[in-house]
Coordinates of C-alpha atoms in Angstrom, one line a residue:
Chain B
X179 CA 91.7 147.2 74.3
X180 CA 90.3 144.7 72.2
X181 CA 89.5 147.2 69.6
X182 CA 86.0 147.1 67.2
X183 CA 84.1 143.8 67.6
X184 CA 82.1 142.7 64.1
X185 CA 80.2 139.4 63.8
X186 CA 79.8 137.1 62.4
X187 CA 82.9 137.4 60.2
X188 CA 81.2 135.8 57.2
X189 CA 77.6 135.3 56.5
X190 CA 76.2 133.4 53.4
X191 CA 72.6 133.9 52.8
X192 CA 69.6 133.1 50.6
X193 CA 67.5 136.3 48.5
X194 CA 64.9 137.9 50.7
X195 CA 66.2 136.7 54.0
X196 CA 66.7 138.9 57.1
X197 CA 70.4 139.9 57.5
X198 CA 72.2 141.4 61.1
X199 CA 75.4 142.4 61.1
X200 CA 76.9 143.6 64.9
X201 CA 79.5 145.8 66.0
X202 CA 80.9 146.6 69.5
X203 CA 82.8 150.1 69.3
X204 CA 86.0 151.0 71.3
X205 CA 85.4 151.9 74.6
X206 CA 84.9 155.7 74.9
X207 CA 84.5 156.1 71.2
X208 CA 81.7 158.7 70.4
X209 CA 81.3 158.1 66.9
X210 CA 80.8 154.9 65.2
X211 CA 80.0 154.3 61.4
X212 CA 79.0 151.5 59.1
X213 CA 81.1 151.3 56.0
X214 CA 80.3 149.1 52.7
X215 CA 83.4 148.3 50.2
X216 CA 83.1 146.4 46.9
X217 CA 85.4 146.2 44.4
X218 CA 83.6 148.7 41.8
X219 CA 82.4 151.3 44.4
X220 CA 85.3 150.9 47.0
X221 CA 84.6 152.1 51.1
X222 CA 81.4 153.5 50.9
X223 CA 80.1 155.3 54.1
X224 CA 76.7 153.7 55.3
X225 CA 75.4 155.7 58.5
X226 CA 77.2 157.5 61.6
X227 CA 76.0 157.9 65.1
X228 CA 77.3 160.1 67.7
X229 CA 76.6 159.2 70.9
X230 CA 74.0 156.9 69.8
X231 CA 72.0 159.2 67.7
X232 CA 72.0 158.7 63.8
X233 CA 73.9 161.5 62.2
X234 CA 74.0 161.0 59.1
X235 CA 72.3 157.9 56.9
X236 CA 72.2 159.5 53.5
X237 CA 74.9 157.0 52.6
X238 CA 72.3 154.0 53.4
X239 CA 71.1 152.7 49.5
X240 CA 67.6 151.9 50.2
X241 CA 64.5 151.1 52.6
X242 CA 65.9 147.8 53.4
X243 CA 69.1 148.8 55.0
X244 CA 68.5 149.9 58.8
X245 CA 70.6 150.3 61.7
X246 CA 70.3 151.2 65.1
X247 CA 72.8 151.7 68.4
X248 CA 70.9 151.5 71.2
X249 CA 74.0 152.1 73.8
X250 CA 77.3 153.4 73.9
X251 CA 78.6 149.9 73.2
X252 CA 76.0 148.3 70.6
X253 CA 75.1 148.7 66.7
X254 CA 73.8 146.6 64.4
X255 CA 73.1 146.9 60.7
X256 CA 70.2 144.8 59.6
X257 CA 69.2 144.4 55.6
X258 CA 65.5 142.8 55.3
X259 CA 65.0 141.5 52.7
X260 CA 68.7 140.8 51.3
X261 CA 69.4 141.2 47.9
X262 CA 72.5 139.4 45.8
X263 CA 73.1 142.9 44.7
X264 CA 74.0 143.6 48.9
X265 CA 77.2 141.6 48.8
X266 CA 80.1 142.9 49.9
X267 CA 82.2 143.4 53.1
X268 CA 80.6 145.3 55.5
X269 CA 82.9 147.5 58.3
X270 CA 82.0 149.5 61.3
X271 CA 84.3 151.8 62.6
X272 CA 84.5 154.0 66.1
X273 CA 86.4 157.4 66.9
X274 CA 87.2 159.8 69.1
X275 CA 85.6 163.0 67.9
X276 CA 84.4 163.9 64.3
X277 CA 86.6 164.4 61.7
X278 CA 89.2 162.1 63.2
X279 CA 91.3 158.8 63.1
X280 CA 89.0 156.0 62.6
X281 CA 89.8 152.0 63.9
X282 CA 88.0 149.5 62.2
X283 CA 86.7 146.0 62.5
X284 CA 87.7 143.3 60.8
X285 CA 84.1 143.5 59.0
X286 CA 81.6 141.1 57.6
X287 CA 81.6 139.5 54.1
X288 CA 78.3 138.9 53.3
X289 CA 77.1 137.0 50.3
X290 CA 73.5 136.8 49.4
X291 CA 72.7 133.9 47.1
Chain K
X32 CA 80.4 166.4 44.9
X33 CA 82.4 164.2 46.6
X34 CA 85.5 163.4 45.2
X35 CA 89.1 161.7 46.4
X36 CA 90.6 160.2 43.5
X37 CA 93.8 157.6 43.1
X38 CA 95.3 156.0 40.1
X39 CA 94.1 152.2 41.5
X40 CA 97.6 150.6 40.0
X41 CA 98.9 148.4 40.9
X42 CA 102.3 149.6 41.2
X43 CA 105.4 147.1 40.8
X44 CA 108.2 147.4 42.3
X45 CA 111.2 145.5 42.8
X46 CA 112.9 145.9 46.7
X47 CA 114.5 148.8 47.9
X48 CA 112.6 151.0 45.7
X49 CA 111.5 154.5 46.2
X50 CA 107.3 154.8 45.1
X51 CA 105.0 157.6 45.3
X52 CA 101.0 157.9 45.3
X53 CA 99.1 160.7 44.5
X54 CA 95.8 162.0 45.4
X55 CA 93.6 164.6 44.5
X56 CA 90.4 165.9 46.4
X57 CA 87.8 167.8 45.3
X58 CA 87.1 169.8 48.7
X59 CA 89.1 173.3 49.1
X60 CA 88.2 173.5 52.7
X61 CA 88.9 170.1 53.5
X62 CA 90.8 170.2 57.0
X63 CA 91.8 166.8 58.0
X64 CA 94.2 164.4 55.6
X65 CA 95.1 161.0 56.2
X66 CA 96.4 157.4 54.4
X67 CA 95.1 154.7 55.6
X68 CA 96.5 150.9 54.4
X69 CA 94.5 148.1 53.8
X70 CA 96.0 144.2 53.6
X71 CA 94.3 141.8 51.4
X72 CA 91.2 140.6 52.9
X73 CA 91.7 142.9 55.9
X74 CA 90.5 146.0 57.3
X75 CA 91.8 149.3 57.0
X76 CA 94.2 150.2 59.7
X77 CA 95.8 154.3 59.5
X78 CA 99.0 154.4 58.2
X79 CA 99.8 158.1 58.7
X80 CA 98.2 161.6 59.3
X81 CA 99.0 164.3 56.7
X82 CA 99.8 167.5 58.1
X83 CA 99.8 170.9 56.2
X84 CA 103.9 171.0 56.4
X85 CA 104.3 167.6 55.8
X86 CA 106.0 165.2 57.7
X87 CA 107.6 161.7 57.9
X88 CA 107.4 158.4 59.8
X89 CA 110.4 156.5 58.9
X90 CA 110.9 154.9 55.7
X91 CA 107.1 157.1 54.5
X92 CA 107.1 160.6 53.7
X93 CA 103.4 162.3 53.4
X94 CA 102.8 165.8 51.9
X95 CA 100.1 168.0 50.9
X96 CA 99.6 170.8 48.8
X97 CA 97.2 172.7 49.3
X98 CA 96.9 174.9 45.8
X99 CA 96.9 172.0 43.6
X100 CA 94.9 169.3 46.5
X101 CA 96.7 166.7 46.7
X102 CA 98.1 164.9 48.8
X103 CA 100.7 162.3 48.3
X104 CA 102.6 159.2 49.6
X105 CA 106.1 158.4 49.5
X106 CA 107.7 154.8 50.4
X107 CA 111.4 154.5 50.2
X108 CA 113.3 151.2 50.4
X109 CA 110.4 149.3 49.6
X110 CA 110.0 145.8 51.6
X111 CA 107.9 142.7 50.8
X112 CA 105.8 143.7 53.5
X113 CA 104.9 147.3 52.2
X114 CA 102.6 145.1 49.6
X115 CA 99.1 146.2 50.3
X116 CA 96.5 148.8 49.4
X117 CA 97.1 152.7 49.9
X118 CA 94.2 154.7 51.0
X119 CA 94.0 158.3 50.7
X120 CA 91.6 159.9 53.4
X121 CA 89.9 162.9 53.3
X122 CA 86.8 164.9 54.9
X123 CA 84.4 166.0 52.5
X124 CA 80.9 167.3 52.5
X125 CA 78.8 164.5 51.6
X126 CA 75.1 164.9 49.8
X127 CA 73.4 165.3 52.8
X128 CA 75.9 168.5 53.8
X129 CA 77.4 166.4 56.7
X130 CA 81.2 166.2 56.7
X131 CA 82.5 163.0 57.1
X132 CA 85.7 161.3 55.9
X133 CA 86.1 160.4 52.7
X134 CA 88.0 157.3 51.7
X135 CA 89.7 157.0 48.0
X136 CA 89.3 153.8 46.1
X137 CA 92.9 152.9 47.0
X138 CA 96.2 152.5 45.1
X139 CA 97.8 148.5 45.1
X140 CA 101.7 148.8 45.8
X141 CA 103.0 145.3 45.3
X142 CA 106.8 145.3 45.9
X143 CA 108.7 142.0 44.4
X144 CA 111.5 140.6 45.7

């Protein structure tokens, strides 16, 4: 298996623009989650879906952070507008079942200028 | 409140050392226990399950105690390669009363030569 598919690895952008991260799940996963890590806050749990529905989102920090999986192998994670504040490296993650082990991508590093 | 807590080190040790990490969690019902390491620059990958009567994978021991919850870590014969960050995993009920897992901050081993 070719395991959790993130792109693009890096991204550098400008203040205010549009920002889409993508992740392709293990095949047969049921959950997948979008993870943030900085080096003051550490792994800090975005969203989960399960089975493409939006669990949980109460991890997302504000109105412009969205994300949406519309099939079993497709999620993105968009921030509009981008802040400088919203760099960091960005993971998703898939797993069979809930509370269970989790394999992630190699994740995005995003820096907003 | 969520809580998984680790000393973030780092921790130096020469090779063929024995090292141990604690961690404490804040969740007395928490059920599922887990270290995950992360490589500089990398993602996460899981190290190690923890299970109630501990148990070992080679040169790493994990253990948890329940009463006191913790969990903890042990590396014996350190190699150069063991140089990375320790995570300690843990479900927890997050603010929105969804349990998810719960990833520490990490604690940096760096084994010298």
């Amino acid at each position: 298996d070719a395991g959790v598919i993130q792109s693009p690895r890096h991204e550098v952008t400008e203040m205010g623009q549009e920002v889409t991260l993508r992740c392709k799940p293990i095949s047969g996963h049921d959950y997948l989650f979008w993870y943030r890590q900085t080096m003051m806050r550490g792994l800090e749990l975005l969203i989960y879906f399960n089975n493409n529905v939006p669990i949980d989102d109460s991890g997302m920090p504000e109105d412009r952070f969205s994300a949406k999986m519309p099939n079993a192998s497709f999620s993105t994670l968009k921030i509009q507008p981008s802040e400088p504040r919203d760099s960091a490296v960005y993971f998703c993650a898939s797993s069979v079942g809930w509370i269970n082990i989790q394999y992630f991508g190699a994740g995005t590093r995003l820096s907003v200028l | 409140r969520k809580e998984v807590e680790q000393d973030p080190g780092p921790f130096n040790v020469p090779e063929g050392a024995t090292v141990a990490f604690n961690c404490t969690y804040s969740n007395s019902a928490s059920q599922s226990f887990f270290w995950y390491r992360q490589d500089c620059r990398k993602e996460p990958k899981l190290l190690m399950s923890v299970y109630s009567s501990g148990n070992e994978d080679g040169r790493f021991t994990a253990q948890l105690n329940r009463a006191s919850q913790y969990i903890s870590l042990l590396i014996r014969d350190s190699k150069l390669s063991d140089s990375a960050t320790y995570l300690c995993v843990v479900n927890e009920r997050g603010n929105s009363g969804y349990s998810t897992l719960t990833f520490g901050k990490g604690t940096m081993l760096l084994v010298s030569p």
